[in-house]
Coordinates of C-alpha atoms and ligand atoms in Angstrom, one line a residue:
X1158 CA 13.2 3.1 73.6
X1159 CA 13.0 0.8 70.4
X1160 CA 15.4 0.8 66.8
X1161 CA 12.5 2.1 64.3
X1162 CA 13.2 5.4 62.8
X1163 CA 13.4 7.4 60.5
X1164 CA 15.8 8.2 58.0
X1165 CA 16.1 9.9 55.2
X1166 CA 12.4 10.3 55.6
X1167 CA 11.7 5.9 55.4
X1168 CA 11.4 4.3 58.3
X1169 CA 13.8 1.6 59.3
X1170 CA 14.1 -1.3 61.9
X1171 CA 17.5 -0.7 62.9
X1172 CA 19.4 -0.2 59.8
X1173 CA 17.1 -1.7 57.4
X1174 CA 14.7 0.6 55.3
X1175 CA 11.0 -1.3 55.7
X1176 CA 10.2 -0.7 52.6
X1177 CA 13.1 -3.2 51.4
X1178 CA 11.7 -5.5 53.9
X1179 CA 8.0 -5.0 52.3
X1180 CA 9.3 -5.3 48.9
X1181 CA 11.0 -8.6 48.7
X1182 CA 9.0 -10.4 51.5
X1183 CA 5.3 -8.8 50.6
X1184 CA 2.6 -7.5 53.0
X1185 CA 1.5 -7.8 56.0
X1186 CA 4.8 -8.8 57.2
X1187 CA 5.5 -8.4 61.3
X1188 CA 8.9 -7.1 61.8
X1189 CA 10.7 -7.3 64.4
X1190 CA 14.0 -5.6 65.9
X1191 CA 16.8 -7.8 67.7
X1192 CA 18.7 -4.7 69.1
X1193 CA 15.4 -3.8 71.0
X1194 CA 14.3 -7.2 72.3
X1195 CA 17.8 -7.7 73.7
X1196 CA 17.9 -4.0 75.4
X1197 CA 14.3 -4.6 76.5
X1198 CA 15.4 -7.8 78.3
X1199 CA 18.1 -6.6 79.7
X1200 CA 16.9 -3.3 81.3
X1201 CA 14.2 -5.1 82.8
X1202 CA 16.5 -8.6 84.2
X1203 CA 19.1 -5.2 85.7
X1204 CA 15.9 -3.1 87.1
X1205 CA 15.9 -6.2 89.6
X1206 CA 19.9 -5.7 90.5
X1207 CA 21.4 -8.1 93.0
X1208 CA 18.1 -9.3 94.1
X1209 CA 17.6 -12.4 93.4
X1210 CA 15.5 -12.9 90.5
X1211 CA 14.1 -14.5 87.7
X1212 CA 12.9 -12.9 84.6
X1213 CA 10.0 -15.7 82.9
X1214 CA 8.9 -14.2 79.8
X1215 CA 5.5 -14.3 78.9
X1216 CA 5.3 -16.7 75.7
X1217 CA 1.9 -15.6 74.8
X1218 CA 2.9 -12.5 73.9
X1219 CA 5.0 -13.5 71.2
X1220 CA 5.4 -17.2 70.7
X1221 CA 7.7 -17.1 67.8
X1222 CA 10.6 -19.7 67.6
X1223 CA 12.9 -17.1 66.4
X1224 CA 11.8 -14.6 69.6
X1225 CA 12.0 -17.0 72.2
X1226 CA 15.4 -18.3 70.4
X1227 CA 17.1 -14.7 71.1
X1228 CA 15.6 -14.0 74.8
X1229 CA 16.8 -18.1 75.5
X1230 CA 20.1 -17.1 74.7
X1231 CA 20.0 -13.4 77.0
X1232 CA 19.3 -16.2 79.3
X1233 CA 15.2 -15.6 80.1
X1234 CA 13.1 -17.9 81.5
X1235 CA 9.8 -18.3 80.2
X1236 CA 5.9 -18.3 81.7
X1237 CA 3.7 -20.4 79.4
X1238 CA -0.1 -21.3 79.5
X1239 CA 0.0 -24.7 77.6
X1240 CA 1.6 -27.9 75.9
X1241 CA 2.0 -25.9 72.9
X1242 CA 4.0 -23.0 74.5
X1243 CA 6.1 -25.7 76.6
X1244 CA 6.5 -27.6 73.0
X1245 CA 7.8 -23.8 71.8
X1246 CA 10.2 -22.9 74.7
X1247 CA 12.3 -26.3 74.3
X1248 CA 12.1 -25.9 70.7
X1249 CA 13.4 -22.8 71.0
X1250 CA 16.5 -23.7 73.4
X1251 CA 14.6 -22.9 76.4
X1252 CA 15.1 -23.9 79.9
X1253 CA 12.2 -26.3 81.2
X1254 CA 14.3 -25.6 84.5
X1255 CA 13.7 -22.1 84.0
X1256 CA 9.9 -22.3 83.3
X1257 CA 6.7 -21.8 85.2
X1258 CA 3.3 -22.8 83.7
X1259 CA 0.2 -21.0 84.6
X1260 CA -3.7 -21.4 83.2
X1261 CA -7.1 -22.0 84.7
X1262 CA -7.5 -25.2 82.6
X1263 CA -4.4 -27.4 82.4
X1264 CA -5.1 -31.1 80.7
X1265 CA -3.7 -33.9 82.7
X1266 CA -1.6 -34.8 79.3
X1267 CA -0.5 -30.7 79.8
X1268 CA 0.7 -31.2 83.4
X1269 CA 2.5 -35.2 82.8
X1270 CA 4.5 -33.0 79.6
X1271 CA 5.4 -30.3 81.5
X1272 CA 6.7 -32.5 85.2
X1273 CA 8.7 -34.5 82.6
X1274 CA 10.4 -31.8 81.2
X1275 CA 11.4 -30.8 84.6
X1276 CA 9.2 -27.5 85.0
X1277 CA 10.6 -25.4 87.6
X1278 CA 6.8 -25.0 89.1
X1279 CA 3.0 -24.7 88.1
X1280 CA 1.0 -22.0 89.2
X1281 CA -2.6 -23.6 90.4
X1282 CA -5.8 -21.8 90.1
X1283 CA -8.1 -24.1 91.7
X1284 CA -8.2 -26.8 93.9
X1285 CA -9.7 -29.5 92.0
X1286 CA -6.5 -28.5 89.6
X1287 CA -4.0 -29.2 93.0
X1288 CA -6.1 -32.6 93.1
X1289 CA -5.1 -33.1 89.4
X1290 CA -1.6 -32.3 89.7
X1291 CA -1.5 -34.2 92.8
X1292 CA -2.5 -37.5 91.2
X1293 CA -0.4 -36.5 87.8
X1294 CA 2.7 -36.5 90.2
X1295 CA 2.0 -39.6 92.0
X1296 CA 1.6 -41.3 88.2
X1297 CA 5.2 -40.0 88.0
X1298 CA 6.5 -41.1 91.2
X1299 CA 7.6 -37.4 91.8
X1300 CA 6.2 -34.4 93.9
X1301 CA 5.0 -32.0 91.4
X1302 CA 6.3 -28.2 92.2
X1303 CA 3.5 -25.4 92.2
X1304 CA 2.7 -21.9 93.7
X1305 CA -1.2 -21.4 94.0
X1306 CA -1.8 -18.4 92.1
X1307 CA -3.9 -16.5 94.4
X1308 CA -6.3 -13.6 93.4
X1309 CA -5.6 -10.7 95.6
X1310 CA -8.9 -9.0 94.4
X1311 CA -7.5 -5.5 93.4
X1312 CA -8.3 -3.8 90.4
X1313 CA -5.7 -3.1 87.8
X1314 CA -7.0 -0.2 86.5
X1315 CA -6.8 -1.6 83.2
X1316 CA -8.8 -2.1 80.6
X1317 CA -11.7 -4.5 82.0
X1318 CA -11.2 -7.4 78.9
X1319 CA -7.3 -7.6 80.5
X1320 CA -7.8 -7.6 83.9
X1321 CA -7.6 -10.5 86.1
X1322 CA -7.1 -10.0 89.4
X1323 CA -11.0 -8.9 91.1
X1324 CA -13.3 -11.2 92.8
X1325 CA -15.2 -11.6 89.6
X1326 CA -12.3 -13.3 87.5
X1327 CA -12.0 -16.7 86.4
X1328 CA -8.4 -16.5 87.5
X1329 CA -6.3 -18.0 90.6
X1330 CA -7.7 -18.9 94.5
X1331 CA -9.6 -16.5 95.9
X1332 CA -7.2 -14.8 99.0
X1333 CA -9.0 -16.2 102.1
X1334 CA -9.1 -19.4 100.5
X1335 CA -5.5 -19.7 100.3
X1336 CA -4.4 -20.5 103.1
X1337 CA -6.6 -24.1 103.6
X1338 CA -5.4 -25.2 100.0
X1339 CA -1.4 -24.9 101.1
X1340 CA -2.5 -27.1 104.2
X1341 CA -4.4 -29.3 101.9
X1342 CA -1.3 -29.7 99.8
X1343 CA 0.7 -30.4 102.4
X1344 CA -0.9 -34.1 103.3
X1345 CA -0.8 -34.9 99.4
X1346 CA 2.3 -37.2 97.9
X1347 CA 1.8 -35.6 94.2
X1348 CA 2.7 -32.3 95.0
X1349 CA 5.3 -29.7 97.0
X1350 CA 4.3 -26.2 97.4
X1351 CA 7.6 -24.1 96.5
X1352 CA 6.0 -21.0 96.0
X1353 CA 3.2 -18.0 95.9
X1354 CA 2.3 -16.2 92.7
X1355 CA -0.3 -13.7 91.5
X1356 CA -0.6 -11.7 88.4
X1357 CA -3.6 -8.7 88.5
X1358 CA -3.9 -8.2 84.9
X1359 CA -1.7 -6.5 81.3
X1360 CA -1.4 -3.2 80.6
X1361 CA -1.1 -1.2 84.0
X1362 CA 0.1 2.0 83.7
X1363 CA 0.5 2.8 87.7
X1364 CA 2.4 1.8 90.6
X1365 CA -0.4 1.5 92.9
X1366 CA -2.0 -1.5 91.8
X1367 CA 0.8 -3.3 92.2
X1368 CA 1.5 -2.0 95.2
X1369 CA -1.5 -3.4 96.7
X1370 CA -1.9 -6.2 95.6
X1371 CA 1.8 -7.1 96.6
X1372 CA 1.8 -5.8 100.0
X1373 CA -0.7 -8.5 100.5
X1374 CA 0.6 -11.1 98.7
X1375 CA 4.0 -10.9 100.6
X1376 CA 1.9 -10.3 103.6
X1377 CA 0.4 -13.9 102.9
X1378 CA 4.1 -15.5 101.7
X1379 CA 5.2 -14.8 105.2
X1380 CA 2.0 -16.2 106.7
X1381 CA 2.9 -19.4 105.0
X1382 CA 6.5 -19.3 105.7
X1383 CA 5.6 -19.1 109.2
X1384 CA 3.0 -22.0 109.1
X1385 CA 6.1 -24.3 107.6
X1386 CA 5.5 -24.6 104.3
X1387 CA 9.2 -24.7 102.6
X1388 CA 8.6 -21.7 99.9
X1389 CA 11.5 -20.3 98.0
X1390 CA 9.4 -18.0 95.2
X1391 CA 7.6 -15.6 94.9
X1392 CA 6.1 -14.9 91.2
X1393 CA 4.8 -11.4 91.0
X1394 CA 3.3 -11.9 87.2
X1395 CA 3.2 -9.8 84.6
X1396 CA 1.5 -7.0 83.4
X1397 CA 3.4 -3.5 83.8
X1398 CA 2.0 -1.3 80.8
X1399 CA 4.4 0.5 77.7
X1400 CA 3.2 3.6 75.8
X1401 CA 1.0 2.7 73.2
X1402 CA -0.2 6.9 72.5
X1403 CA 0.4 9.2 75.6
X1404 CA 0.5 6.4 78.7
X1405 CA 3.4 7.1 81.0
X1406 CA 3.8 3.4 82.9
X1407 CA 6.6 3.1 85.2
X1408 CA 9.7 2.4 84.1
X1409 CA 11.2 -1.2 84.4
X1410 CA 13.4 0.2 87.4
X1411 CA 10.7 2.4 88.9
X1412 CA 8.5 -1.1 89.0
X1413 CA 11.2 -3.1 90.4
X1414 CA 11.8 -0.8 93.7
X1415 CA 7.6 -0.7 94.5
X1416 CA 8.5 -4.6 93.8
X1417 CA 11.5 -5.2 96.1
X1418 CA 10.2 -2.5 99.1
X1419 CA 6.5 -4.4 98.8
X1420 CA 8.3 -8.2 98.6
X1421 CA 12.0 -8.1 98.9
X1422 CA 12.0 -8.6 102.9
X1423 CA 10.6 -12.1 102.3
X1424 CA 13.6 -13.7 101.4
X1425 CA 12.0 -14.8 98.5
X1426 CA 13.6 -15.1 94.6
X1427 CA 11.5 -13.0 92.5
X1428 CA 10.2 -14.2 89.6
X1429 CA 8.6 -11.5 87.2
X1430 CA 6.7 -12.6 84.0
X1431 CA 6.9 -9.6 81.9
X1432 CA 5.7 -10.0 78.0
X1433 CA 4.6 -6.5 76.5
X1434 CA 7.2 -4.9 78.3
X1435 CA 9.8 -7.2 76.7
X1436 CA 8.1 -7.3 73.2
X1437 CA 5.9 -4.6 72.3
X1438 CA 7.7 -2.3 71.8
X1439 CA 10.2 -4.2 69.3
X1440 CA 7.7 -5.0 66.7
X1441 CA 5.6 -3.7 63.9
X1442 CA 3.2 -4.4 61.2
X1443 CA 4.0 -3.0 57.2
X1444 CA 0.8 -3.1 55.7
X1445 CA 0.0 -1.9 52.2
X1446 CA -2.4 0.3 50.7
X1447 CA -5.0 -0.8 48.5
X1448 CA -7.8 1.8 47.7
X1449 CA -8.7 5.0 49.0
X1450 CA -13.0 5.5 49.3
X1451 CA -14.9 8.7 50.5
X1452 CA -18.0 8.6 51.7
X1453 CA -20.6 11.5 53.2
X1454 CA -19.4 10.5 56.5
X1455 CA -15.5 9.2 56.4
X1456 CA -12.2 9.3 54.1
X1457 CA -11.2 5.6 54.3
X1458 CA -7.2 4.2 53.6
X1459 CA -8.3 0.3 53.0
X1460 CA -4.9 -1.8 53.2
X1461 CA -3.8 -5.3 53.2
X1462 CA -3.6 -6.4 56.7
X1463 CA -6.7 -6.9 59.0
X1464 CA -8.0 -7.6 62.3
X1465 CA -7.2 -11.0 61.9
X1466 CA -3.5 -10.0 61.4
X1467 CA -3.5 -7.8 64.6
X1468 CA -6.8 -7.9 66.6
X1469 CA -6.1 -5.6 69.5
X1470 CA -7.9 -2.5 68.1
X1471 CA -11.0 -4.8 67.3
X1472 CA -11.1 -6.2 70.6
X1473 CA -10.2 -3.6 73.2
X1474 CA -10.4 -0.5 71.2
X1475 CA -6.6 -0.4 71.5
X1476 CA -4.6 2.5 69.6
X1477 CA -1.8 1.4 67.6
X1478 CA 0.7 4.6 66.2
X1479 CA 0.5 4.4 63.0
X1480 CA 3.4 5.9 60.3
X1481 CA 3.9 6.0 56.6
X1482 CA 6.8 4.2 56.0
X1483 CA 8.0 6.5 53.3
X1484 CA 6.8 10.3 54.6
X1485 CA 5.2 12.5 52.2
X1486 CA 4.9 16.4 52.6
X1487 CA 1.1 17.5 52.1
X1488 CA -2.1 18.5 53.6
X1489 CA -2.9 16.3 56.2
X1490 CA -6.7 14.7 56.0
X1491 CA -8.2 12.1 58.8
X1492 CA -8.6 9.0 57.8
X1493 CA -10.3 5.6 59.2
X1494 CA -7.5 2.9 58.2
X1495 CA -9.2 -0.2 57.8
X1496 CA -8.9 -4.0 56.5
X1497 CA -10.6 -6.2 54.0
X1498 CA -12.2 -8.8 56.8
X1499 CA -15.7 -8.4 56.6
X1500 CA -16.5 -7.0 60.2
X1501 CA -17.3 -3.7 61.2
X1502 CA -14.7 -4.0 63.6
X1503 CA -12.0 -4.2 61.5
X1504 CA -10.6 -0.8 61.8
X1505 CA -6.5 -0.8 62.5
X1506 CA -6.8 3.3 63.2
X1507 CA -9.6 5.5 63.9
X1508 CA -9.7 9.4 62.9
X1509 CA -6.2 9.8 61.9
X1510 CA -4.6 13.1 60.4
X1511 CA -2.4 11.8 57.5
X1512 CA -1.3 13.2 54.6
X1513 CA -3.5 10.9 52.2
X1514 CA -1.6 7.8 50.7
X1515 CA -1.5 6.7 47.8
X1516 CA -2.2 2.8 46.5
X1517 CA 0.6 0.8 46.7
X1518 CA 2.4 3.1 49.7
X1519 CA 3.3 1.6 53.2
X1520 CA 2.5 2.3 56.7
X1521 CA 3.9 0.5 59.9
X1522 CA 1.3 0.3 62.9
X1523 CA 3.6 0.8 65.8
X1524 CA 4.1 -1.1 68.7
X1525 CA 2.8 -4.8 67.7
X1526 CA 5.5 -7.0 68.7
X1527 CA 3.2 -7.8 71.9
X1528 CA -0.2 -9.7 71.1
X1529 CA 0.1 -9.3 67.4
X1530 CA 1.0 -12.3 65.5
X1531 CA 0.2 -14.6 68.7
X1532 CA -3.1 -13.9 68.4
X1533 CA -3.7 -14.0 64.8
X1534 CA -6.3 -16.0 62.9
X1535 CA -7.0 -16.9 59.5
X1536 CA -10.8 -15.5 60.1
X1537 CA -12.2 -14.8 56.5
X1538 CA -9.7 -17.5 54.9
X1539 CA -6.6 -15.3 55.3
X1540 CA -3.4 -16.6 55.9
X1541 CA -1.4 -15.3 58.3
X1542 CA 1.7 -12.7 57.7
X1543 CA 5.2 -13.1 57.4
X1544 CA 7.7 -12.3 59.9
X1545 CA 11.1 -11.0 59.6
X1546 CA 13.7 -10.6 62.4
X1547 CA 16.3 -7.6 61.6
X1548 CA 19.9 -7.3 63.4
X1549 CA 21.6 -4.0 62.6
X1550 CA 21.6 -4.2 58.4
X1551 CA 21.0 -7.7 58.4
X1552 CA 17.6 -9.6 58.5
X1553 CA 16.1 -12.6 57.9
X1554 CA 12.1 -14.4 57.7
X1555 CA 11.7 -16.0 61.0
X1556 CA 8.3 -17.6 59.5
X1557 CA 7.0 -17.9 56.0
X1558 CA 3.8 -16.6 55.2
X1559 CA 1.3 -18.9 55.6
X1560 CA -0.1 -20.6 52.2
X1561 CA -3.6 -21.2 51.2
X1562 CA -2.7 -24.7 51.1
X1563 CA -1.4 -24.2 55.2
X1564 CA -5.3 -23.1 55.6
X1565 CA -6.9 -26.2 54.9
X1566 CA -4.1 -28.6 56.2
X1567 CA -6.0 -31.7 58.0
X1568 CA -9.5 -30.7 56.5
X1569 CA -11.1 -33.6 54.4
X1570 CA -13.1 -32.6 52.1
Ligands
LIG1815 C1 -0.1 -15.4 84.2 C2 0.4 -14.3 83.3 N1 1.7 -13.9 83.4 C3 2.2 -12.9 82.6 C4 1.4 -12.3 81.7 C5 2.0 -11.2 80.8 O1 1.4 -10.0 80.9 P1 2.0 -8.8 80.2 O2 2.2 -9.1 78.7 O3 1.0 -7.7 80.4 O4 3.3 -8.5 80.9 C6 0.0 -12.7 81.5 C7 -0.9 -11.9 80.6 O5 -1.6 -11.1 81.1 C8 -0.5 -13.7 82.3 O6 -1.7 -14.1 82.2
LIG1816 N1 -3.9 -10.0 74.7 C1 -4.0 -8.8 75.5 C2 -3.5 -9.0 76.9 C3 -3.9 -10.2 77.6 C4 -2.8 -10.7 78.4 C5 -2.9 -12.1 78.6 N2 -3.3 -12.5 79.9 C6 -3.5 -7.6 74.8 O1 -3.3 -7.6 73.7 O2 -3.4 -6.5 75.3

């Protein structure tokens, strides 16, 4: 369920035609829509009930200070992966008390930052990180809180760029080796173990992963509760999947009973880092339309934002809906809708039927709140969109479009 439709044949964001938006801010712009961030949050923080629970948003989803602003203040927590996410959360009004930081490569200066502020725990991926941590707590004459992310080697049925929870992945402590790195822990003065987390990859559209991996991840939280160590959470991760074109994920609430019947005897608090789910679904990207070119082989629609504005279909084939902003009746023709960076790759949508634009009209690609502008480069000298935050008929820029001058800030030439 988002706020973009249409009306009057223009699609809005909540009250707001886009094509107002477009018009006084320019293209690309991300845009973004308050009344959906705040439902998403909400649905999914309820799906969990009286259990207790803690919902960390995923910062790299959507780092934007105006984002994290609104799900601070619907009182989320936050999951980050680095001194610049931790430097965005309290920025935003976030809870450092409310925040859990995992990564495969945390910097020493990354972990001292994060035990200052009074992290509520790091999840560890390896044990010459727990050695790290260990000594970065003893600096600070405190024990360091962590979980050790452990890989539960079941496949997420994902797509195989965004899953992160086989044998084969860089991520967390392989299962059987989980066990001897808590007992480890437990002689260090750095560190105290207040937790178990895992997270299998983005993106899943079924139940069943999730299932197995948690049945032996609580399996495991037990074992360690038995063996003395003094855990109080267990962080399931991320990763349940939204519809993009035709997937049917569970919903929030269907997730959160496989959760609590896999988990919730443990006596554990919950804590679920959700960041698609929260923000996909509540953005967009207006791009304009800049020339029209046949060839033998295609009809191309070549418009103003590229891969480097929203690289998801470059890198994993993704399918973005995409929708004129203003519709037009007429014969419908398909189209590849593509960008000016000079890649091969940089198609936004593939083999579309659309009545064919003309220059100058608008279309939204759907569903880019998640993974959009947080992964957006200035590849090909491009500065990155706008954004605009709308609430009802009001709305605002949450962050300028960037300047030529922002592109070459620092360089010496
Ligand atoms: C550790 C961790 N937690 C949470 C997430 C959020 O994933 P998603 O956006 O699929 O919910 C990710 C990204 O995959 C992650 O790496
Ligand atoms: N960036 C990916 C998901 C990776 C999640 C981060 N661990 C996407 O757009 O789908």
């Amino acid at each position: 369920m988002n706020h973009f439709s249409y009306r009057k044949r223009v699609l809005h964001a909540e009250e707001v035609p886009l094509s107002a938006i477009a018009d006084a801010v320019g293209t690309p712009v991300y845009v973004y829509s308050t009344a959906t961030l705040r439902r998403h949050f909400r649905v999914v923080t309820e799906a969990f009930g009286s259990h207790p629970h803690l919902v960390c948003y995923a910062v790299k989803a959507n780092s934007t200070l105006a984002v994290l602003r609104l799900l601070a203040q619907e009182g989320s927590g936050f999951d980050i992966v680095s001194g610049g996410e931790l430097a965005r959360v309290k920025a935003a009004g976030g809870e450092p008390g409310k925040t859990v930081f995992a990564g495969v490569g945390k910097t020493a200066d990354e972990m001292a930052q994060a035990l200052s502020a009074g992290i509520l725990f790091f999840n560890v991926e390896s044990p010459e990180e727990l050695d790290l941590l260990d000594a970065v707590g003893r600096a600070q004459g405190k024990r360091a809180p962590f979980a050790v992310r452990v890989n539960p080697n079941v496949d997420a049925r994902t797509h195989r760029h965004i899953s992160t929870g086989l044998k084969t992945s860089k991520f967390g402590v392989p299962f059987e080796e989980t066990v001897a790195l808590y007992a480890r822990a437990k002689r260090m003065k750095g560190v105290q173990a207040v937790g178990l987390d895992c997270h299998i990859g983005s993106q899943i559209t079924r139940t069943a992963p999730f299932k197995a991996a948690l049945s032996k991840v609580g399996g495991l939280y037990k074992e360690l509760k038995a063996q003395g160590h003094a855990l109080q959470y267990l962080d399931v991760g991320g990763g349940l999947g939204i519809t993009y074109t035709e997937e049917t994920p569970p919903t929030p609430a269907e997730y959160a009973r496989t959760t609590l019947s896999a988990v919730g005897d443990t006596g554990a608090t919950i804590i679920f880092e959700p960041g698609r789910l929260v923000v996909g679904n509540a953005g967009v990207l207006v791009t304009r339309v800049l020339f029209r070119k046949k060839t033998a082989a295609r009809q191309f629609v070549v418009v103003d934002a590229g891969m480097n504005d929203l690289m998801r279909p470059a890198l994993y084939d993704a399918h973005h809906g995409l929708q004129p902003v203003v519709q037009r009746r007429g014969q419908e023709v398909e189209v590849d809708v593509v960008g000016p960076v000079c890649e091969s790759t940089d198609v936004l949508a593939r083999q579309r039927k659309v009545v064919l634009p003309k220059q100058g009209e608008l279309y939204a690609l759907m569903t880019a709140g998640a993974y959009g502008m947080s992964m957006a480069s200035t590849y090909n000298s491009r500065p990155r969109p706008a954004e605009v935050l709308v609430d009802g008929a009001a709305w605002r820029v949450v962050r300028e479009r960037e300047s030529v001058e922002d592109l070459w800030r620092g360089e010496r030439p």
